[in-house]
PDB file of C-alpha atoms in Angstrom:
ATOM      1  CA  MET A   1       0.259   0.137   0.318  1.00  0.00           C
ATOM      2  CA  VAL A   2       1.054   3.839  -0.931  1.00  0.00           C
ATOM      3  CA  GLN A   3       1.651   5.633   2.174  1.00  0.00           C
ATOM      4  CA  ILE A   4      -0.224   8.949   2.066  1.00  0.00           C
ATOM      5  CA  LYS A   5       1.203  12.355   3.220  1.00  0.00           C
ATOM      6  CA  ILE A   6      -1.473  14.749   3.721  1.00  0.00           C
ATOM      7  CA  CYS A   7       0.035  18.156   4.161  1.00  0.00           C
ATOM      8  CA  GLY A   8      -1.463  21.662   5.672  1.00  0.00           C
ATOM      9  CA  ILE A   9      -3.319  20.378   7.939  1.00  0.00           C
ATOM     10  CA  LYS A  10      -4.968  23.682  10.312  1.00  0.00           C
ATOM     11  CA  THR A  11      -7.893  22.668  12.459  1.00  0.00           C
ATOM     12  CA  GLU A  12      -8.708  19.338  14.629  1.00  0.00           C
ATOM     13  CA  ASP A  13     -11.346  17.974  12.919  1.00  0.00           C
ATOM     14  CA  ASP A  14      -9.135  17.518   9.872  1.00  0.00           C
ATOM     15  CA  LEU A  15      -6.519  15.592  11.809  1.00  0.00           C
ATOM     16  CA  ILE A  16      -8.943  13.293  13.328  1.00  0.00           C
ATOM     17  CA  LYS A  17     -10.099  12.607   9.627  1.00  0.00           C
ATOM     18  CA  LEU A  18      -6.777  11.513   8.871  1.00  0.00           C
ATOM     19  CA  ILE A  19      -6.712   9.539  12.490  1.00  0.00           C
ATOM     20  CA  ASN A  20      -9.458   7.754  11.279  1.00  0.00           C
ATOM     21  CA  HIS A  21      -8.002   7.365   7.738  1.00  0.00           C
ATOM     22  CA  ASN A  22      -5.443   5.696   9.485  1.00  0.00           C
ATOM     23  CA  ILE A  23      -3.230   8.150   6.877  1.00  0.00           C
ATOM     24  CA  THR A  24       0.281   7.558   7.945  1.00  0.00           C
ATOM     25  CA  TRP A  25       1.535  11.486   7.817  1.00  0.00           C
ATOM     26  CA  ALA A  26      -0.244  15.159   8.657  1.00  0.00           C
ATOM     27  CA  GLY A  27       2.115  17.514   7.406  1.00  0.00           C
ATOM     28  CA  PHE A  28       2.240  21.149   9.748  1.00  0.00           C
ATOM     29  CA  VAL A  29       3.382  23.933   7.717  1.00  0.00           C
ATOM     30  CA  PHE A  30       5.242  26.517   9.396  1.00  0.00           C
ATOM     31  CA  TYR A  31       4.986  29.559   7.105  1.00  0.00           C
ATOM     32  CA  GLU A  32       3.415  32.919   7.469  1.00  0.00           C
ATOM     33  CA  LYS A  33       2.644  33.521   3.958  1.00  0.00           C
ATOM     34  CA  SER A  34       1.485  30.071   3.610  1.00  0.00           C
ATOM     35  CA  VAL A  35      -2.698  30.479   3.904  1.00  0.00           C
ATOM     36  CA  ARG A  36      -2.295  26.519   5.381  1.00  0.00           C
ATOM     37  CA  ASN A  37       0.056  28.234   8.355  1.00  0.00           C
ATOM     38  CA  VAL A  38      -0.672  27.098  11.747  1.00  0.00           C
ATOM     39  CA  THR A  39       1.235  28.343  14.887  1.00  0.00           C
ATOM     40  CA  ILE A  40       2.443  26.858  18.064  1.00  0.00           C
ATOM     41  CA  ASP A  41      -0.307  28.153  19.788  1.00  0.00           C
ATOM     42  CA  GLN A  42      -2.489  25.293  18.455  1.00  0.00           C
ATOM     43  CA  ARG A  43      -1.277  23.030  20.844  1.00  0.00           C
ATOM     44  CA  ASN A  44      -4.542  20.549  21.093  1.00  0.00           C
ATOM     45  CA  LEU A  45      -3.600  20.518  17.196  1.00  0.00           C
ATOM     46  CA  PHE A  46      -0.549  18.379  18.377  1.00  0.00           C
ATOM     47  CA  ARG A  47      -1.575  16.901  20.982  1.00  0.00           C
ATOM     48  CA  ILE A  48      -4.005  15.268  19.502  1.00  0.00           C
ATOM     49  CA  SER A  49      -1.528  13.877  16.560  1.00  0.00           C
ATOM     50  CA  ARG A  50       0.937  12.229  19.398  1.00  0.00           C
ATOM     51  CA  ASN A  51       1.094   8.416  18.255  1.00  0.00           C
ATOM     52  CA  LYS A  52      -1.613   8.887  16.264  1.00  0.00           C
ATOM     53  CA  ILE A  53       0.348   9.607  13.445  1.00  0.00           C
ATOM     54  CA  GLY A  54       3.581  10.949  11.702  1.00  0.00           C
ATOM     55  CA  ARG A  55       3.931  14.754  12.170  1.00  0.00           C
ATOM     56  CA  VAL A  56       5.242  16.383   9.865  1.00  0.00           C
ATOM     57  CA  ALA A  57       6.559  20.361  10.324  1.00  0.00           C
ATOM     58  CA  LEU A  58       7.086  21.828   6.947  1.00  0.00           C
ATOM     59  CA  PHE A  59       9.153  25.037   6.773  1.00  0.00           C
ATOM     60  CA  VAL A  60      10.532  27.278   4.248  1.00  0.00           C
ATOM     61  CA  ASN A  61      14.098  28.116   5.061  1.00  0.00           C
ATOM     62  CA  PRO A  62      13.665  29.016   8.988  1.00  0.00           C
ATOM     63  CA  LYS A  63      16.055  30.954  11.314  1.00  0.00           C
ATOM     64  CA  ASP A  64      17.398  28.657  14.188  1.00  0.00           C
ATOM     65  CA  ASN A  65      14.878  29.773  16.657  1.00  0.00           C
ATOM     66  CA  PHE A  66      11.922  28.882  14.969  1.00  0.00           C
ATOM     67  CA  LEU A  67      12.678  25.724  14.627  1.00  0.00           C
ATOM     68  CA  GLU A  68      14.116  24.845  18.133  1.00  0.00           C
ATOM     69  CA  THR A  69      10.566  26.842  19.353  1.00  0.00           C
ATOM     70  CA  VAL A  70       8.180  24.784  17.298  1.00  0.00           C
ATOM     71  CA  VAL A  71      10.605  21.448  17.633  1.00  0.00           C
ATOM     72  CA  LYS A  72      10.065  21.717  21.346  1.00  0.00           C
ATOM     73  CA  THR A  73       6.064  22.333  21.023  1.00  0.00           C
ATOM     74  CA  VAL A  74       5.225  20.036  17.948  1.00  0.00           C
ATOM     75  CA  ARG A  75       7.959  17.618  18.669  1.00  0.00           C
ATOM     76  CA  PRO A  76       7.406  16.769  15.015  1.00  0.00           C
ATOM     77  CA  ASP A  77       8.677  12.761  13.643  1.00  0.00           C
ATOM     78  CA  LEU A  78      10.066  14.572  10.110  1.00  0.00           C
ATOM     79  CA  ILE A  79      11.226  18.548   9.831  1.00  0.00           C
ATOM     80  CA  GLN A  80      10.758  19.152   5.884  1.00  0.00           C
ATOM     81  CA  LEU A  81      12.661  22.429   4.050  1.00  0.00           C
ATOM     82  CA  HIS A  82      10.993  23.056   0.934  1.00  0.00           C
ATOM     83  CA  GLY A  83      13.063  26.668   0.524  1.00  0.00           C
ATOM     84  CA  SER A  84      16.325  26.576  -1.101  1.00  0.00           C
ATOM     85  CA  GLU A  85      18.116  25.129   1.342  1.00  0.00           C
ATOM     86  CA  ASN A  86      21.005  23.923   0.876  1.00  0.00           C
ATOM     87  CA  THR A  87      23.229  20.885   1.486  1.00  0.00           C
ATOM     88  CA  GLU A  88      24.447  22.279   4.072  1.00  0.00           C
ATOM     89  CA  ARG A  89      21.923  23.999   5.834  1.00  0.00           C
ATOM     90  CA  CYS A  90      20.086  20.485   5.571  1.00  0.00           C
ATOM     91  CA  SER A  91      22.778  18.440   7.554  1.00  0.00           C
ATOM     92  CA  ASP A  92      23.069  20.939   9.994  1.00  0.00           C
ATOM     93  CA  ILE A  93      19.296  21.101  11.091  1.00  0.00           C
ATOM     94  CA  LYS A  94      19.524  17.597  10.896  1.00  0.00           C
ATOM     95  CA  LYS A  95      22.509  17.337  13.382  1.00  0.00           C
ATOM     96  CA  ARG A  96      20.772  20.036  15.174  1.00  0.00           C
ATOM     97  CA  PHE A  97      17.674  18.364  16.107  1.00  0.00           C
ATOM     98  CA  GLY A  98      18.246  14.760  15.603  1.00  0.00           C
ATOM     99  CA  ILE A  99      15.164  14.446  14.042  1.00  0.00           C
ATOM    100  CA  PRO A 100      15.053  12.587  10.106  1.00  0.00           C
ATOM    101  CA  VAL A 101      14.990  15.602   7.485  1.00  0.00           C
ATOM    102  CA  MET A 102      13.274  15.697   4.180  1.00  0.00           C
ATOM    103  CA  LYS A 103      13.892  18.250   1.520  1.00  0.00           C
ATOM    104  CA  ALA A 104      11.512  19.086  -0.629  1.00  0.00           C
ATOM    105  CA  LEU A 105      13.064  19.414  -4.910  1.00  0.00           C
ATOM    106  CA  HIS A 106      11.555  21.043  -8.045  1.00  0.00           C
ATOM    107  CA  ILE A 107      11.788  18.090 -10.543  1.00  0.00           C
ATOM    108  CA  ASN A 108      12.139  19.853 -14.206  1.00  0.00           C
ATOM    109  CA  ASP A 109      13.924  17.491 -16.562  1.00  0.00           C
ATOM    110  CA  GLN A 110      16.203  15.043 -16.491  1.00  0.00           C
ATOM    111  CA  SER A 111      18.344  17.755 -15.492  1.00  0.00           C
ATOM    112  CA  SER A 112      17.472  18.069 -11.962  1.00  0.00           C
ATOM    113  CA  PHE A 113      18.657  14.549 -10.669  1.00  0.00           C
ATOM    114  CA  GLU A 114      21.783  16.351 -10.453  1.00  0.00           C
ATOM    115  CA  THR A 115      20.984  18.346  -8.290  1.00  0.00           C
ATOM    116  CA  VAL A 116      18.687  15.502  -6.389  1.00  0.00           C
ATOM    117  CA  SER A 117      21.863  13.531  -6.057  1.00  0.00           C
ATOM    118  CA  LYS A 118      23.449  16.260  -3.955  1.00  0.00           C
ATOM    119  CA  PHE A 119      21.162  16.140  -1.213  1.00  0.00           C
ATOM    120  CA  GLU A 120      21.025  12.407  -1.077  1.00  0.00           C
ATOM    121  CA  ASN A 121      24.117  12.181   1.629  1.00  0.00           C
ATOM    122  CA  PHE A 122      22.323  14.895   3.755  1.00  0.00           C
ATOM    123  CA  VAL A 123      18.660  13.811   4.193  1.00  0.00           C
ATOM    124  CA  ASP A 124      16.464  11.388   5.288  1.00  0.00           C
ATOM    125  CA  ARG A 125      13.646  11.445   2.579  1.00  0.00           C
ATOM    126  CA  LEU A 126      13.456  13.142  -0.788  1.00  0.00           C
ATOM    127  CA  LEU A 127      10.213  15.192  -2.084  1.00  0.00           C
ATOM    128  CA  PHE A 128       9.394  15.509  -5.352  1.00  0.00           C
ATOM    129  CA  ASP A 129       7.207  18.533  -5.757  1.00  0.00           C
ATOM    130  CA  ALA A 130       6.132  21.099  -8.112  1.00  0.00           C
ATOM    131  CA  LYS A 131       7.620  25.039  -7.387  1.00  0.00           C
ATOM    132  CA  LEU A 132       6.491  27.100  -4.863  1.00  0.00           C
ATOM    133  CA  THR A 133       4.253  29.575  -6.514  1.00  0.00           C
ATOM    134  CA  LYS A 134       2.671  32.846  -5.354  1.00  0.00           C
ATOM    135  CA  ASP A 135      -0.618  30.201  -6.376  1.00  0.00           C
ATOM    136  CA  LYS A 136       0.539  27.316  -3.986  1.00  0.00           C
ATOM    137  CA  LEU A 137       1.215  29.624  -0.849  1.00  0.00           C
ATOM    138  CA  LYS A 138      -2.158  31.066  -1.704  1.00  0.00           C
ATOM    139  CA  GLY A 139      -3.538  26.733  -1.657  1.00  0.00           C
ATOM    140  CA  LYS A 140      -4.656  27.106  -5.853  1.00  0.00           C
ATOM    141  CA  GLN A 141      -3.922  23.287  -6.989  1.00  0.00           C
ATOM    142  CA  THR A 142      -0.214  22.645  -8.555  1.00  0.00           C
ATOM    143  CA  ASP A 143       0.634  21.626 -11.389  1.00  0.00           C
ATOM    144  CA  THR A 144       1.507  18.119 -11.824  1.00  0.00           C
ATOM    145  CA  LEU A 145       5.322  16.842 -12.287  1.00  0.00           C
ATOM    146  CA  ASN A 146       6.089  15.073 -16.215  1.00  0.00           C
ATOM    147  CA  TRP A 147       5.709  11.608 -14.010  1.00  0.00           C
ATOM    148  CA  ASN A 148       7.785   9.592 -16.595  1.00  0.00           C
ATOM    149  CA  LEU A 149      10.801  11.518 -14.919  1.00  0.00           C
ATOM    150  CA  MET A 150      10.868   9.694 -11.527  1.00  0.00           C
ATOM    151  CA  LYS A 151      11.476   6.662 -13.284  1.00  0.00           C
ATOM    152  CA  ASN A 152      14.940   7.778 -13.522  1.00  0.00           C
ATOM    153  CA  TYR A 153      15.289   8.421 -10.762  1.00  0.00           C
ATOM    154  CA  LYS A 154      18.168   5.697  -8.956  1.00  0.00           C
ATOM    155  CA  GLY A 155      19.247   7.243  -5.836  1.00  0.00           C
ATOM    156  CA  ASN A 156      19.006   5.411  -2.668  1.00  0.00           C
ATOM    157  CA  LYS A 157      16.776   7.479  -0.637  1.00  0.00           C
ATOM    158  CA  GLU A 158      13.105   7.078   0.618  1.00  0.00           C
ATOM    159  CA  TRP A 159      10.573   9.402  -1.561  1.00  0.00           C
ATOM    160  CA  MET A 160       7.872  11.558  -1.901  1.00  0.00           C
ATOM    161  CA  LEU A 161       5.554  12.564  -5.072  1.00  0.00           C
ATOM    162  CA  ALA A 162       3.258  15.943  -4.844  1.00  0.00           C
ATOM    163  CA  GLY A 163       2.553  18.218  -6.965  1.00  0.00           C
ATOM    164  CA  GLY A 164      -1.295  18.758  -8.104  1.00  0.00           C
ATOM    165  CA  LEU A 165      -2.248  15.329  -7.030  1.00  0.00           C
ATOM    166  CA  ASN A 166      -6.106  14.097  -6.759  1.00  0.00           C
ATOM    167  CA  HIS A 167      -7.721  11.495  -6.548  1.00  0.00           C
ATOM    168  CA  ASN A 168      -8.745  12.338 -10.459  1.00  0.00           C
ATOM    169  CA  ASN A 169      -4.559  12.155 -11.733  1.00  0.00           C
ATOM    170  CA  ILE A 170      -3.276   9.289  -9.185  1.00  0.00           C
ATOM    171  CA  LEU A 171      -3.457   6.383 -10.550  1.00  0.00           C
ATOM    172  CA  GLU A 172      -1.955   7.570 -13.654  1.00  0.00           C
ATOM    173  CA  ALA A 173       0.615   8.912 -11.300  1.00  0.00           C
ATOM    174  CA  LEU A 174       1.819   6.045  -9.006  1.00  0.00           C
ATOM    175  CA  LYS A 175       1.934   4.047 -12.555  1.00  0.00           C
ATOM    176  CA  LEU A 176       4.058   6.258 -14.607  1.00  0.00           C
ATOM    177  CA  SER A 177       6.367   7.399 -11.498  1.00  0.00           C
ATOM    178  CA  GLY A 178       6.542   4.262  -9.736  1.00  0.00           C
ATOM    179  CA  ALA A 179       6.043   5.851  -6.551  1.00  0.00           C
ATOM    180  CA  LYS A 180       5.730   3.907  -3.223  1.00  0.00           C
ATOM    181  CA  SER A 181       4.549   7.416  -1.517  1.00  0.00           C
ATOM    182  CA  ILE A 182       2.673  10.281  -2.054  1.00  0.00           C
ATOM    183  CA  ASP A 183       2.023  14.174  -0.732  1.00  0.00           C
ATOM    184  CA  VAL A 184      -1.135  15.757  -1.727  1.00  0.00           C
ATOM    185  CA  SER A 185      -3.075  19.329   0.051  1.00  0.00           C
ATOM    186  CA  SER A 186      -4.843  21.037  -2.266  1.00  0.00           C
ATOM    187  CA  GLY A 187      -6.777  18.024  -3.980  1.00  0.00           C
ATOM    188  CA  VAL A 188      -7.935  16.479  -1.416  1.00  0.00           C
ATOM    189  CA  GLU A 189      -9.568  19.914  -0.013  1.00  0.00           C
ATOM    190  CA  LYS A 190     -13.111  21.763  -0.249  1.00  0.00           C
ATOM    191  CA  LYS A 191     -11.273  25.372   0.290  1.00  0.00           C
ATOM    192  CA  PRO A 192      -8.040  26.821   1.126  1.00  0.00           C
ATOM    193  CA  GLY A 193      -6.828  24.860   4.456  1.00  0.00           C
ATOM    194  CA  ILE A 194     -10.128  22.617   4.647  1.00  0.00           C
ATOM    195  CA  LYS A 195      -9.859  19.285   3.995  1.00  0.00           C
ATOM    196  CA  SER A 196     -13.262  17.419   2.252  1.00  0.00           C
ATOM    197  CA  GLU A 197     -13.908  14.156   3.864  1.00  0.00           C
ATOM    198  CA  LEU A 198     -15.238  12.968   0.093  1.00  0.00           C
ATOM    199  CA  LEU A 199     -11.980  14.028  -1.558  1.00  0.00           C
ATOM    200  CA  LEU A 200      -9.963  12.447   0.615  1.00  0.00           C
ATOM    201  CA  ASN A 201     -12.192   8.840   0.534  1.00  0.00           C
ATOM    202  CA  ASN A 202     -12.136   9.371  -3.285  1.00  0.00           C
ATOM    203  CA  LEU A 203      -8.481   9.310  -2.801  1.00  0.00           C
ATOM    204  CA  ILE A 204      -8.068   7.097  -0.758  1.00  0.00           C
ATOM    205  CA  ASN A 205     -10.440   4.158  -2.708  1.00  0.00           C
ATOM    206  CA  LYS A 206      -9.053   5.039  -5.946  1.00  0.00           C
ATOM    207  CA  ILE A 207      -5.472   3.728  -4.230  1.00  0.00           C
ATOM    208  CA  LYS A 208      -7.160   0.565  -2.102  1.00  0.00           C
ATOM    209  CA  LYS A 209      -9.007  -0.467  -5.587  1.00  0.00           C
ATOM    210  CA  ALA A 210      -6.116  -0.285  -7.300  1.00  0.00           C
ATOM    211  CA  TYR A 211      -4.397  -1.974  -5.318  1.00  0.00           C
ATOM    212  CA  SER A 212      -6.849  -4.666  -4.641  1.00  0.00           C
ATOM    213  CA  ASN A 213      -6.470  -5.502  -8.253  1.00  0.00           C
ATOM    214  CA  LYS A 214      -2.489  -5.962  -8.225  1.00  0.00           C
ATOM    215  CA  LEU A 215      -3.165  -8.763  -5.582  1.00  0.00           C
ATOM    216  CA  SER A 216      -5.913 -11.065  -7.261  1.00  0.00           C
TER     217      SER A 216
END
């Protein structure tokens, strides 16, 4: 079965939906420019998630003091870096906090994997995503990647596929990319920052049906 990360969780209701569906990861965005931004004051959100779902704290070029505050409060299982952090910065954060780091990288063409290879020895996971744009920060549906390119990744790190995924395109995305983990946000939202039970169900059922057919 594919591991699923649902990113941009802002409310307790949405978090409980993920827990009830046995979703692998819940992503919390700590970036003020994003419509999905959360703050450390939402302590109940992090309390509910503890020991029930993997917690991913997403940052964009964070300062150390901010990282320290969030890590202390949220105690994430994974730190996702979604800005222009270089290999040295990724390595420093990983060593400083002792928490696995996942770096988001945009895959544009075959040459993109040269950049990917540079990060492999400094992070624990990779996320192949669309570019971080103003529209994306506003919660709009993002462009998908060229999924065929993912088949060319021969690295030694676990990776997630992101970028415009939803129940309408997920089966094609999985087939063409060979992804074993996915990251979805706007594709399961009824409005920016608010998840839809119906769209979440549709996504999960599509994946379950595909894997059931493989096994039958």
